[in-house]
Coordinates of C-alpha atoms in Angstrom, one line a residue:
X228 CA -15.7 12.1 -30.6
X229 CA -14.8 11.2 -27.2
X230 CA -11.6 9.7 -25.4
X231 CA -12.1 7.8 -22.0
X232 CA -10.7 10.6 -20.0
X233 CA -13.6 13.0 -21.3
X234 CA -16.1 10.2 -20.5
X235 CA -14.7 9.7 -17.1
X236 CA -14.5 13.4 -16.4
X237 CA -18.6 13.3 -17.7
X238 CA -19.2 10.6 -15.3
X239 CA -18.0 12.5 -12.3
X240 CA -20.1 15.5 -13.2
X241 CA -23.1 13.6 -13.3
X242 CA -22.6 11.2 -9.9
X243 CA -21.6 13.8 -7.3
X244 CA -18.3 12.6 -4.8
X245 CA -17.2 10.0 -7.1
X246 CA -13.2 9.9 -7.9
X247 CA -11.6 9.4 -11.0
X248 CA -10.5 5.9 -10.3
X249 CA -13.4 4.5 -9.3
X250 CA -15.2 5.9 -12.4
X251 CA -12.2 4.9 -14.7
X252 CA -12.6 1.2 -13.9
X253 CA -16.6 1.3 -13.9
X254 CA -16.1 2.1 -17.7
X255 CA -14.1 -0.5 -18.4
X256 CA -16.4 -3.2 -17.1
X257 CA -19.1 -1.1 -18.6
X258 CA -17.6 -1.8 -22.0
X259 CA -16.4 -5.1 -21.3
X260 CA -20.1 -6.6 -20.5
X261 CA -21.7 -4.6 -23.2
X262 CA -19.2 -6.6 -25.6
X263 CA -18.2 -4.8 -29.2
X264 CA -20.4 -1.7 -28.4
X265 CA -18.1 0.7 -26.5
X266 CA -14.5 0.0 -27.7
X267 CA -12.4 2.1 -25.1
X268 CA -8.9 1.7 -27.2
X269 CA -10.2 4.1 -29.4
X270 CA -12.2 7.6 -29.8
X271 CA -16.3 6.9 -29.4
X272 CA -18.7 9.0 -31.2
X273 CA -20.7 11.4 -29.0
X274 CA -23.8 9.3 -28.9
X275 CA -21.5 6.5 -27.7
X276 CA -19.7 8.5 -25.5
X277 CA -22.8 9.7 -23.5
X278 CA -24.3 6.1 -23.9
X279 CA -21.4 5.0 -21.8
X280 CA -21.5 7.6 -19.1
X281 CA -25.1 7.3 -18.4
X282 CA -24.8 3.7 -18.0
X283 CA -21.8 4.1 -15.7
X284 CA -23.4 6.6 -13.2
X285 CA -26.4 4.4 -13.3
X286 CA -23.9 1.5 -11.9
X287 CA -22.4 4.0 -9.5
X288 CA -25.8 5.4 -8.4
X289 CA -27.4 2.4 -7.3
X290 CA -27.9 1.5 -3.7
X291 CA -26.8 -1.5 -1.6
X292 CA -25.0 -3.3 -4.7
X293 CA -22.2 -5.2 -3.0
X294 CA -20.5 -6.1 -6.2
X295 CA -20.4 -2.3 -7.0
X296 CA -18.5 -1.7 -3.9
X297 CA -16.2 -4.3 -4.1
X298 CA -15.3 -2.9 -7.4
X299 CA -15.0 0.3 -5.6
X300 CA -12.9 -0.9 -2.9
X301 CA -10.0 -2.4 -5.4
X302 CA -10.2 0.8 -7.2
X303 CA -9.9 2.9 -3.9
X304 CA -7.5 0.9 -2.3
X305 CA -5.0 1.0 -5.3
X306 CA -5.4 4.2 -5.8
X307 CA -5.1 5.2 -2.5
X308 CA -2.1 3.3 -2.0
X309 CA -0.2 4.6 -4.6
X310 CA -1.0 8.5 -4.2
X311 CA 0.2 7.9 0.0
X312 CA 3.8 6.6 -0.5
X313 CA 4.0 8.9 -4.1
X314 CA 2.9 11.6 -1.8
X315 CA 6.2 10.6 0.9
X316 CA 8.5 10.4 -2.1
X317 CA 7.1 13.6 -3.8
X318 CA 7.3 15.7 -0.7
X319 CA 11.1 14.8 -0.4
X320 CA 11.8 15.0 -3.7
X321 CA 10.5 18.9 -3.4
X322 CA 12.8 19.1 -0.1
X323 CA 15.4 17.6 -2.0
X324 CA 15.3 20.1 -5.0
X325 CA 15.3 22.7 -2.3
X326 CA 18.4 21.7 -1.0
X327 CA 20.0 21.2 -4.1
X328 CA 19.4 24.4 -5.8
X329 CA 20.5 26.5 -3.0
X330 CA 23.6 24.2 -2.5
X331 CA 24.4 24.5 -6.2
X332 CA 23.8 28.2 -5.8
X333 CA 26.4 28.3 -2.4
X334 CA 29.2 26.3 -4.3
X335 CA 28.8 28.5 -7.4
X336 CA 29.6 31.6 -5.0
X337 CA 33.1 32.7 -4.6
X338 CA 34.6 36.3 -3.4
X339 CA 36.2 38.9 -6.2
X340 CA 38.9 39.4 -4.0
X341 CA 39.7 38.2 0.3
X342 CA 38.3 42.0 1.1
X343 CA 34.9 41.1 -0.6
X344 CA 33.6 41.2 2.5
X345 CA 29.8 41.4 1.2
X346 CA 29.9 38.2 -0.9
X347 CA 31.9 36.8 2.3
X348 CA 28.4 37.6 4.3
X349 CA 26.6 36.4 2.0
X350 CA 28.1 33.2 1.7
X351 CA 27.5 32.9 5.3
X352 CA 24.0 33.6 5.5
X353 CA 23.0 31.2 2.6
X354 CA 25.2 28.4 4.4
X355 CA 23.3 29.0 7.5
X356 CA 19.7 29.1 5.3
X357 CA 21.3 25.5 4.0
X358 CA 21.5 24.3 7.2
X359 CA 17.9 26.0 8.3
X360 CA 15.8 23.8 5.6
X361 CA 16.0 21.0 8.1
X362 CA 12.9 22.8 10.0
X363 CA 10.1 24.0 9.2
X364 CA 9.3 25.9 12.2
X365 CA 12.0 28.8 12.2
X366 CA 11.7 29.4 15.8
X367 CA 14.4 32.3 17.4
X368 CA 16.0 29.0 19.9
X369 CA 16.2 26.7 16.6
X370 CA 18.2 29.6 14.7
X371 CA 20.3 30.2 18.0
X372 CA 21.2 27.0 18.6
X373 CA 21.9 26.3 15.0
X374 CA 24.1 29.1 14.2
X375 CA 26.2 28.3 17.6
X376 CA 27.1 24.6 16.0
X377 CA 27.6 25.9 12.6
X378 CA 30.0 28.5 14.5
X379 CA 31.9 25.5 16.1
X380 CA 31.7 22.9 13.3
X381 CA 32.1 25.9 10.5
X382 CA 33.5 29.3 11.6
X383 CA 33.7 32.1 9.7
X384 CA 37.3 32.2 9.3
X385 CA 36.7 28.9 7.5
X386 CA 35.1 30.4 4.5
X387 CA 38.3 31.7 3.0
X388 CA 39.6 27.9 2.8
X389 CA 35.6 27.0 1.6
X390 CA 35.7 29.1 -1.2
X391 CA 39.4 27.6 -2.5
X392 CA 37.8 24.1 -2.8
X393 CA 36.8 22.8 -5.9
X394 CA 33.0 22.6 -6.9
X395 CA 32.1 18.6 -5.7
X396 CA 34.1 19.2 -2.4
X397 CA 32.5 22.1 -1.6
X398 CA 29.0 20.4 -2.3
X399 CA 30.4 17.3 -0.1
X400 CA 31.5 19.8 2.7
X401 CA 28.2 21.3 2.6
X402 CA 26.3 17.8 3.0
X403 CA 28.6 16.9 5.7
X404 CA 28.1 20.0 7.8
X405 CA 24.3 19.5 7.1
X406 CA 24.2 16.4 9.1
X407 CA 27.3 17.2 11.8
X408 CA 24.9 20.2 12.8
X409 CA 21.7 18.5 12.7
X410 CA 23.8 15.5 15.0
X411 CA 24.7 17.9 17.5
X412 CA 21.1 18.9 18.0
X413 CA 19.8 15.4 18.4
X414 CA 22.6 15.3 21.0
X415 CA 21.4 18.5 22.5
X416 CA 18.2 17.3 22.8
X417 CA 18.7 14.1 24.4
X418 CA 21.2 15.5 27.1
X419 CA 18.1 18.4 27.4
X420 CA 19.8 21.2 26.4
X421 CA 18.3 21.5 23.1
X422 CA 16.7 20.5 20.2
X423 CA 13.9 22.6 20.2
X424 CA 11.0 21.4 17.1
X425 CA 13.2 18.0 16.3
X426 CA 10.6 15.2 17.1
X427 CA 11.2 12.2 18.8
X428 CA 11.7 10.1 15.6
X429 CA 12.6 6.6 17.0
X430 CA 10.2 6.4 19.9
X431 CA 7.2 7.9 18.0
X432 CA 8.3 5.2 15.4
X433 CA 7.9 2.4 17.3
X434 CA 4.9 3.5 19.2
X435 CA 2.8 4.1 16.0
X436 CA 4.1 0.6 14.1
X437 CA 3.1 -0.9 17.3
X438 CA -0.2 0.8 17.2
X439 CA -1.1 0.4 13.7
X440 CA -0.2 -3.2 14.1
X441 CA -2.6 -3.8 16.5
X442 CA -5.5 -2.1 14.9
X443 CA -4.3 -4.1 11.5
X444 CA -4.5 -7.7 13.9
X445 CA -7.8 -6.8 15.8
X446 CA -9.2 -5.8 12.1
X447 CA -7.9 -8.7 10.4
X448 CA -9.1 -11.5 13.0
X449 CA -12.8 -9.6 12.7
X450 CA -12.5 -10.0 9.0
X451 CA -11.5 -13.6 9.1
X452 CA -14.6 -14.5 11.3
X453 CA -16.8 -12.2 8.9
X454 CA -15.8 -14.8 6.4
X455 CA -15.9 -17.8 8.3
X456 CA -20.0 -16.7 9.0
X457 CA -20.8 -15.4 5.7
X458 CA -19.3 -18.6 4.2
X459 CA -21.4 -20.7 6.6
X460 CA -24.8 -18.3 5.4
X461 CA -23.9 -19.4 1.5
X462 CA -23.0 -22.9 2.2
X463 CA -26.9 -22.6 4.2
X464 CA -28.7 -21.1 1.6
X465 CA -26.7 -23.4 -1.1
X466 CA -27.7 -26.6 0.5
X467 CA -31.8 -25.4 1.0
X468 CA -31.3 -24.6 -2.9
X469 CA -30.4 -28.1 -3.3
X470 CA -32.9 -29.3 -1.5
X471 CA -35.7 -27.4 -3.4
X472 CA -36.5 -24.6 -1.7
X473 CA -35.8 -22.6 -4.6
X474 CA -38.4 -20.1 -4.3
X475 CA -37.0 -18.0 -1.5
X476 CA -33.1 -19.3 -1.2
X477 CA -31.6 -18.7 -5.4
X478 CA -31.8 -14.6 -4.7
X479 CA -30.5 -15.2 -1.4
X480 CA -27.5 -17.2 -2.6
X481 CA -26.7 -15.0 -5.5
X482 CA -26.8 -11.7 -2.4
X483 CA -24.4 -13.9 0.2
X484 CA -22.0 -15.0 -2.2
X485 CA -21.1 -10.9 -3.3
X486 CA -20.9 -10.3 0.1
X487 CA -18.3 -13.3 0.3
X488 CA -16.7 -11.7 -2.3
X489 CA -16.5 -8.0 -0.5
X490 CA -15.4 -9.8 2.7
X491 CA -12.7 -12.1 1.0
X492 CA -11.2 -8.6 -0.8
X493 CA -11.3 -6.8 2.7
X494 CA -9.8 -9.2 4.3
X495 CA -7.0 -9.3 1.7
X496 CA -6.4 -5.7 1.1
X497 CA -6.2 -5.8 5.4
X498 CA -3.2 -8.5 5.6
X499 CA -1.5 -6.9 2.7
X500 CA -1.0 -3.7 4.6
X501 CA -0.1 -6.1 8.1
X502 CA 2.6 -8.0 5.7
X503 CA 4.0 -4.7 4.9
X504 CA 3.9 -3.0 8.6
X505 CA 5.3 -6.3 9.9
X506 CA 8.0 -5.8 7.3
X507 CA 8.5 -2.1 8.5
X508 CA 8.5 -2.9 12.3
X509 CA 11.4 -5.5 11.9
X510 CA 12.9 -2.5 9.8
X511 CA 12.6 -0.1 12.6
X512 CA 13.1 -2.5 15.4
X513 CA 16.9 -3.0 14.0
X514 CA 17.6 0.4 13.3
X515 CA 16.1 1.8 16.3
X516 CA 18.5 -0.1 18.1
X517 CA 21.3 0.8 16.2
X518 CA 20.6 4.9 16.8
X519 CA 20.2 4.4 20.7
X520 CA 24.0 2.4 20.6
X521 CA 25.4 5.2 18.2
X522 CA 23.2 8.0 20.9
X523 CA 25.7 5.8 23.8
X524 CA 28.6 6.3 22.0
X525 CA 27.9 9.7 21.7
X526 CA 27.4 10.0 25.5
X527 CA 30.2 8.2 26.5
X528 CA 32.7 10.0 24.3
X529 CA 31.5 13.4 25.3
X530 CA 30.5 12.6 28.9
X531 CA 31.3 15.3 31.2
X532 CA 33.9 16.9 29.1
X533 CA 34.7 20.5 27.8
X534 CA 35.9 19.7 24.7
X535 CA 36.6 16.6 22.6
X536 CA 39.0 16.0 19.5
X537 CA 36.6 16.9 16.4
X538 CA 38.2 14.1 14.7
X539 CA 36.5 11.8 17.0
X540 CA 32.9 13.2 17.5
X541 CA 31.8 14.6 14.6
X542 CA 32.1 11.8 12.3
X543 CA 29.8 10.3 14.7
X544 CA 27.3 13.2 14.6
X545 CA 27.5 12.6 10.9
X546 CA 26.2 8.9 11.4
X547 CA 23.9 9.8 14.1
X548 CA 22.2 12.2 12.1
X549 CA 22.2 9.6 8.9
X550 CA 20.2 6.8 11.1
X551 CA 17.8 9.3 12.4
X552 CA 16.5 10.4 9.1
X553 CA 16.5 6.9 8.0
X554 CA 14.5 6.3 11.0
X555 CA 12.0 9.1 9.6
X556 CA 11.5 8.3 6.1
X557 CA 10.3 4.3 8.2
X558 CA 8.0 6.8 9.8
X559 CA 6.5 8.9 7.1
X560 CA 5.7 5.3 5.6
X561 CA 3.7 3.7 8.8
X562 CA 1.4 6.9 8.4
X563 CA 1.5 6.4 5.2
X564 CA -0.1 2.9 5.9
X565 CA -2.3 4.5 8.6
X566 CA -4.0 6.6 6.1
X567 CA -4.2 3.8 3.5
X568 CA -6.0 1.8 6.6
X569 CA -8.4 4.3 7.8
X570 CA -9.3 4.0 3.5
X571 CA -9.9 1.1 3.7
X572 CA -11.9 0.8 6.5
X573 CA -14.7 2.8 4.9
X574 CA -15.6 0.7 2.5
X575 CA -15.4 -2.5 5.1
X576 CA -19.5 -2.7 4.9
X577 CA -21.0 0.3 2.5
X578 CA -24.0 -2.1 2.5
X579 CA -26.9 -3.8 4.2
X580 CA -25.8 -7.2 5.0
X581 CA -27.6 -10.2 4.7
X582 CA -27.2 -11.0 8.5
X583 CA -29.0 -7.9 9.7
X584 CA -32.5 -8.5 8.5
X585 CA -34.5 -12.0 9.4
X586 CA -32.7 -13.3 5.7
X587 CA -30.3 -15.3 7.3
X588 CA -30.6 -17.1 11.3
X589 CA -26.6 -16.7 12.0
X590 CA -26.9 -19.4 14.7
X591 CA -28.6 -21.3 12.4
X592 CA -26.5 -21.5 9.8
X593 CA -22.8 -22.0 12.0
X594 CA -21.1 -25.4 10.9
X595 CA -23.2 -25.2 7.5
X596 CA -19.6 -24.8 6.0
X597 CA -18.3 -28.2 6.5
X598 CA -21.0 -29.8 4.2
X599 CA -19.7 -30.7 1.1
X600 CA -21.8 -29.0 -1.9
X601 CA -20.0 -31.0 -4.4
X602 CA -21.0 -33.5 -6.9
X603 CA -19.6 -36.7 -5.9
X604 CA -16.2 -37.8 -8.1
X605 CA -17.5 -41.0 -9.8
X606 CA -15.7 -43.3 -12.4
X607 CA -16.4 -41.7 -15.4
X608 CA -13.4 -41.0 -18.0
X609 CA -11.2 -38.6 -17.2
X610 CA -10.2 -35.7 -19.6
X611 CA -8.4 -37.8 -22.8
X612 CA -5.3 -35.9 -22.3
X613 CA -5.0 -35.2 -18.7
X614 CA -1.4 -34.7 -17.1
X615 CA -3.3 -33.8 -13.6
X616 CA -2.4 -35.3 -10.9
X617 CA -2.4 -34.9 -6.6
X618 CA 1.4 -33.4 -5.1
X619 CA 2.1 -33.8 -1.5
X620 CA 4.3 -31.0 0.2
X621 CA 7.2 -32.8 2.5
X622 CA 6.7 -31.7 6.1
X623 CA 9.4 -28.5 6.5
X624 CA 8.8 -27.6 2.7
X625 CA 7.4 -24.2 2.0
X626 CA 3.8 -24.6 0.9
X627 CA 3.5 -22.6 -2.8
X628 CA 1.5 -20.4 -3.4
X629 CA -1.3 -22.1 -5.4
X630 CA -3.5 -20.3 -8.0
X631 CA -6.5 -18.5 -8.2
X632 CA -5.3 -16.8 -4.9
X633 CA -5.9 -20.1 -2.7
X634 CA -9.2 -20.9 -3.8
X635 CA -10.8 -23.7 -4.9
X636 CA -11.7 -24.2 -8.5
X637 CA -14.3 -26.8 -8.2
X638 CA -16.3 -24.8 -5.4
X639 CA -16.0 -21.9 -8.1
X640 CA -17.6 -24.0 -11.1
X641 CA -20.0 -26.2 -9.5
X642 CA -21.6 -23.3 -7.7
X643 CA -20.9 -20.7 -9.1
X644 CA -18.8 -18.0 -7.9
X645 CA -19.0 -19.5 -4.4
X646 CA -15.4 -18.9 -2.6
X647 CA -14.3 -21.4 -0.6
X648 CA -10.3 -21.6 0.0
X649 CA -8.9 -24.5 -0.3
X650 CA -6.9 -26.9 2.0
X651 CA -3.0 -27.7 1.2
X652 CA -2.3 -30.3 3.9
X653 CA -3.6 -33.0 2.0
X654 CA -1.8 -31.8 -1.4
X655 CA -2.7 -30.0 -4.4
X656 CA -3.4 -30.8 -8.0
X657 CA -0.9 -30.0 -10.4
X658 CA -2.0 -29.1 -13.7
X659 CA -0.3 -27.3 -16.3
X660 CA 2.4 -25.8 -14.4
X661 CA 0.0 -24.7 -12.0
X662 CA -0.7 -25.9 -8.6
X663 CA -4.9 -25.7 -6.9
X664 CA -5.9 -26.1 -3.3
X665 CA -9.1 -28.1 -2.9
X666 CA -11.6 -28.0 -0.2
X667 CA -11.4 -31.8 0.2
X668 CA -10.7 -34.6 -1.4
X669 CA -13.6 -35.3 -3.4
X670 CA -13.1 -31.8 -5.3
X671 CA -9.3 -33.0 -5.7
X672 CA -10.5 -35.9 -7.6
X673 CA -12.8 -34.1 -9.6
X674 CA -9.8 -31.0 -10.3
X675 CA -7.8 -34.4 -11.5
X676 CA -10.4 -36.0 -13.5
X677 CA -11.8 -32.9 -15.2
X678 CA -9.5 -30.3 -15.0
X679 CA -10.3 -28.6 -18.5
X680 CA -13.6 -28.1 -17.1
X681 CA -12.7 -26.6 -13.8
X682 CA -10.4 -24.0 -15.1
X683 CA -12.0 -22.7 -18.4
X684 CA -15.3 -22.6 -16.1
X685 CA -13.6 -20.3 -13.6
X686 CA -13.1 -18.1 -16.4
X687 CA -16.8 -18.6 -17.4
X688 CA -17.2 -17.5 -14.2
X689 CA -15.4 -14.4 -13.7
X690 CA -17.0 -13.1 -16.8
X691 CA -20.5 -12.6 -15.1
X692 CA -18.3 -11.4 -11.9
X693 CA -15.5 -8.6 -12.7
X694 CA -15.1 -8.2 -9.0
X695 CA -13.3 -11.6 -8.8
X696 CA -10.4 -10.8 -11.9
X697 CA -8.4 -9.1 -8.5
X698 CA -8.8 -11.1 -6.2
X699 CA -8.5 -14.7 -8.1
X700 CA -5.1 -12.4 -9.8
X701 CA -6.7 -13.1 -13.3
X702 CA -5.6 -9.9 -14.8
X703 CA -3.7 -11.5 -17.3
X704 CA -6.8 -13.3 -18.5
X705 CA -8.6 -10.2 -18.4
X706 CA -6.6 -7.1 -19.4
X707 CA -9.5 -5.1 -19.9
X708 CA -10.7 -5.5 -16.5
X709 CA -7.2 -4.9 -14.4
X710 CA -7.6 -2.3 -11.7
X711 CA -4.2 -1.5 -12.5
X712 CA -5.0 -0.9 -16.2
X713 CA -8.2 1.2 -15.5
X714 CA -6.2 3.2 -13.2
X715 CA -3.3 3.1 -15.2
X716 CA -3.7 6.6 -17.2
X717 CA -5.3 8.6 -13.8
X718 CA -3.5 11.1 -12.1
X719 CA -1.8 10.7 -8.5
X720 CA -3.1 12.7 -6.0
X721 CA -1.0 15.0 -3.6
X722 CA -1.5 15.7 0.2
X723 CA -0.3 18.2 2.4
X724 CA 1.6 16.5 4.6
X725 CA 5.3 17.5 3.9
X726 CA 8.5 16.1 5.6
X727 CA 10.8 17.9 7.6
X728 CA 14.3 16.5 5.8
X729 CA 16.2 15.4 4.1
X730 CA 19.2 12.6 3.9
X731 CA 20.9 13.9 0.5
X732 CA 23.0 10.8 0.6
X733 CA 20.1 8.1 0.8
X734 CA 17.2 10.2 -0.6
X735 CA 15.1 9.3 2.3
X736 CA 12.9 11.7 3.8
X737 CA 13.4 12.6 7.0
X738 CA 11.5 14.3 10.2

């Protein structure tokens, strides 16, 4: 007997650089098109078990199959996406339980007697080792530099009152001295007189959300004309089919409309991750402005002088030090992003397409698009107990966001699979709660007349093509054949990349 992990684990034996999650969801589509045969809730016998792996490394073997690397891409992605910003909040979370067991163990310390002079040093050195985790490099100017604040914020002498406090203020002391000492070092280094390994957290900031922004935009506009050609090539090769040239046009149609499919899910994927860095830049924009006025205070308080009342400055050290790990943590997100991105980008064509042979003329097929392919909507009956009908959105509304992802049903049935998003400035059909963009107003009229037959034949639909349950957000019609589900029981992966510290107060992770 056999679980789906073992299966899985078979599978990646057998097909050489395959990951987990991609195999993980290949055997649940498996299963689901082979209806009761492989029943993944449960054990499977041996015979079953191996069954099911062959015929999932067949799947994964096979070459050029853009629905196979669609379903590879949502699986990727996902994945992918998860393990990078787990991987942030794991790496701080280990920083963090750093910091907290050797604060626990400083608080916990306390002298015999005021000539204890050993547990004395020893308080000391753990304090400064406290106050070292913020680097990683432990170069000889970092550990000079921060034993000379820790001398002025913290001196010695001070360790006799330290060890009289109780347990919470001593850990509240600690945290505060953390981030005084790590403020006078950003000071340092912006005055350039120190500051040695500390990175320039709100500049490189910016410059890579600006950076990764642009790549996201360039990417995103090629997409979106990817999709405008392709969907020109299927409404071609769709119309030729019509017109009874179905020898050499029905395989063509059924090829262009998976790479639709790919293209649509690309382009997706792409202006999820732009919403989110668009997101983030407004994030950073705000706060990077609020560390350079706090970095002017600074400099104006301090200015020229010898000495300043501590009263006044270090509180402000404190909140420097706050904004720039904030500042961080924004950071170790973006290249978060950037690694989900470059991802991504290696599944943007993992095939032949269509358009590189002498299939498909693009210059002959441009415009083909704005033919309709749709039966005309004639006065027949309408459904008995229809409750359909055609909204407007008021000029300044918010448009909803309709169902099936934007696209339109009626395109979906009456060829198909073929994507084609609908148009919202000429309404939407409202049916069952739900709102549908059309591509025109013929398939609105249809959508109103018929709409029983438009949206259980999506479903019939989406049967025969698993890669459009994600994309048309169908998973709760199709549980079985959720990328989040299939992935659901895989382990995270970890990276290497660690950050440098840690805001104890915000659990951000910080540069």
């Amino acid at each position: 007997m056999a679980e789906k992990n073992e299966i899985v684990a078979d599978v990646c034996r057998k097909v050489k650089g395959s990951s987990r999650e991609i195999v993980s969801l290949f055997c649940e589509i498996v299963a689901f098109e082979s209806g009761d045969k492989f029943d993944l809730t449960k054990k499977l016998s041996d015979d079953e078990a191996a069954d099911l792996a062959n015929h999932v490394a067949d799947r994964l073997k096979e070459k050029n199959d853009v629905g196979a690397e669609t379903l590879k891409m949502q699986a990727r992605f996902h994945s992918a996406y998860a393990e990078e910003l787990e991987n942030v909040e794991s790496m701080h979370r280990l920083k963090q339980s750093a910091m907290d067991e050797l604060r626990q163990d400083i608080v916990k310390m306390k002298p015999t007697s005021e000539t204890d002079f050993e547990t004395i040093s020893m308080l000391h050195r753990r304090i400064f080792s406290f106050l070292m985790l913020a680097y990683d490099e432990k170069l000889s100017a970092v550990e000079r530099e921060v034993a000379a604040a820790m001398e002025s914020v913290f001196p010695r002498a001070g360790l006799k009152s330290f060890v009289a406090l109780s347990v919470s203020d001593k850990s509240n002391q600690l945290m505060e001295l953390f981030n005084i000492v790590f403020g006078i070092r950003l000071f340092n280094k912006e005055v350039g007189k120190g500051g040695v390994s500390i990175d320039n957290v709100p500049q490189n900031l910016l410059r890579d959300c600006a950076s990764l922004t642009a790549k996201l935009e360039e990417e995103t506009r090629a997409a979106m004309t990817q999709i405008t050609s392709t969907t020109d090539a299927a409404c071609f090769v769709a119309q030729k089919l019509s017109e009874g040239d179905e020898e050499t046009m029905n395989q063509r149609l059924g090829r262009v409309k998976m790479e639709l499919i790919h293209r649509h899910q690309y382009y997706h994927f792409l202006s999820s991750l732009l919403d989110e860095i668009n997101a983030t830049v407004a994030n950073a924009e705000e706060m990077h402005e609020r560390y350079s006025k706090q970095m002017k205070d600074l400099t104006t308080l301090v200015g020229g002088r010898s000495s300043v009342p501590k009263d006044q400055v270090y509180p402000k050290f404190d909140i420097l030090a706050a904004t720039w790990m904030r500042l961080d943590a924004l950071w170790q997100t973006v290249k978060a992003f950037e690694r989900i991105f470059k991802c991504l980008q290696s599944y943007k064509e993992p095939f032949e397409s269509i358009f590189a042979g002498n299939d498909i003329d693009a210059d002959a097929v441009m415009g083909a698009s704005e033919t309709s392919l749709l039966p005309e909507a004639g006065e027949e009956a309408a459904d008995e107990n229809t409750s359909a009908m055609i909204v407007q959105i008021k000029e300044g509304e918010e448009v909803p966001v309709p169902a099936l992802h934007g696209f339109c049903p009626v395109s979906l049935v009456e060829q198909r699979g073929l994507l084609r998003r609908g148009q919202t400035d000429k309404g939407m059909v409202l049916n069952e709660q739900s709102l549908y963009a059309c591509v025109d107003d013929n398939a609105q009229r249809l959508l109103v007349r018929n709409p029983t037959k438009y949206t259980a034949g999506v479903l019939s639909v989406v049967k025969d093509l698993p890669q459009l349950v994600h994309l048309l957000r169908l998973d709760a019609n199709f549980p079985s054949l959720s990328v989040q589900r299939a992935l659901a029981n895989e382990p995270v992966k970890t990276y290497s990349h660690r950050p440098k510290m840690v805001d104890a107060d915000s659990q951000t992770p910080t540069q």
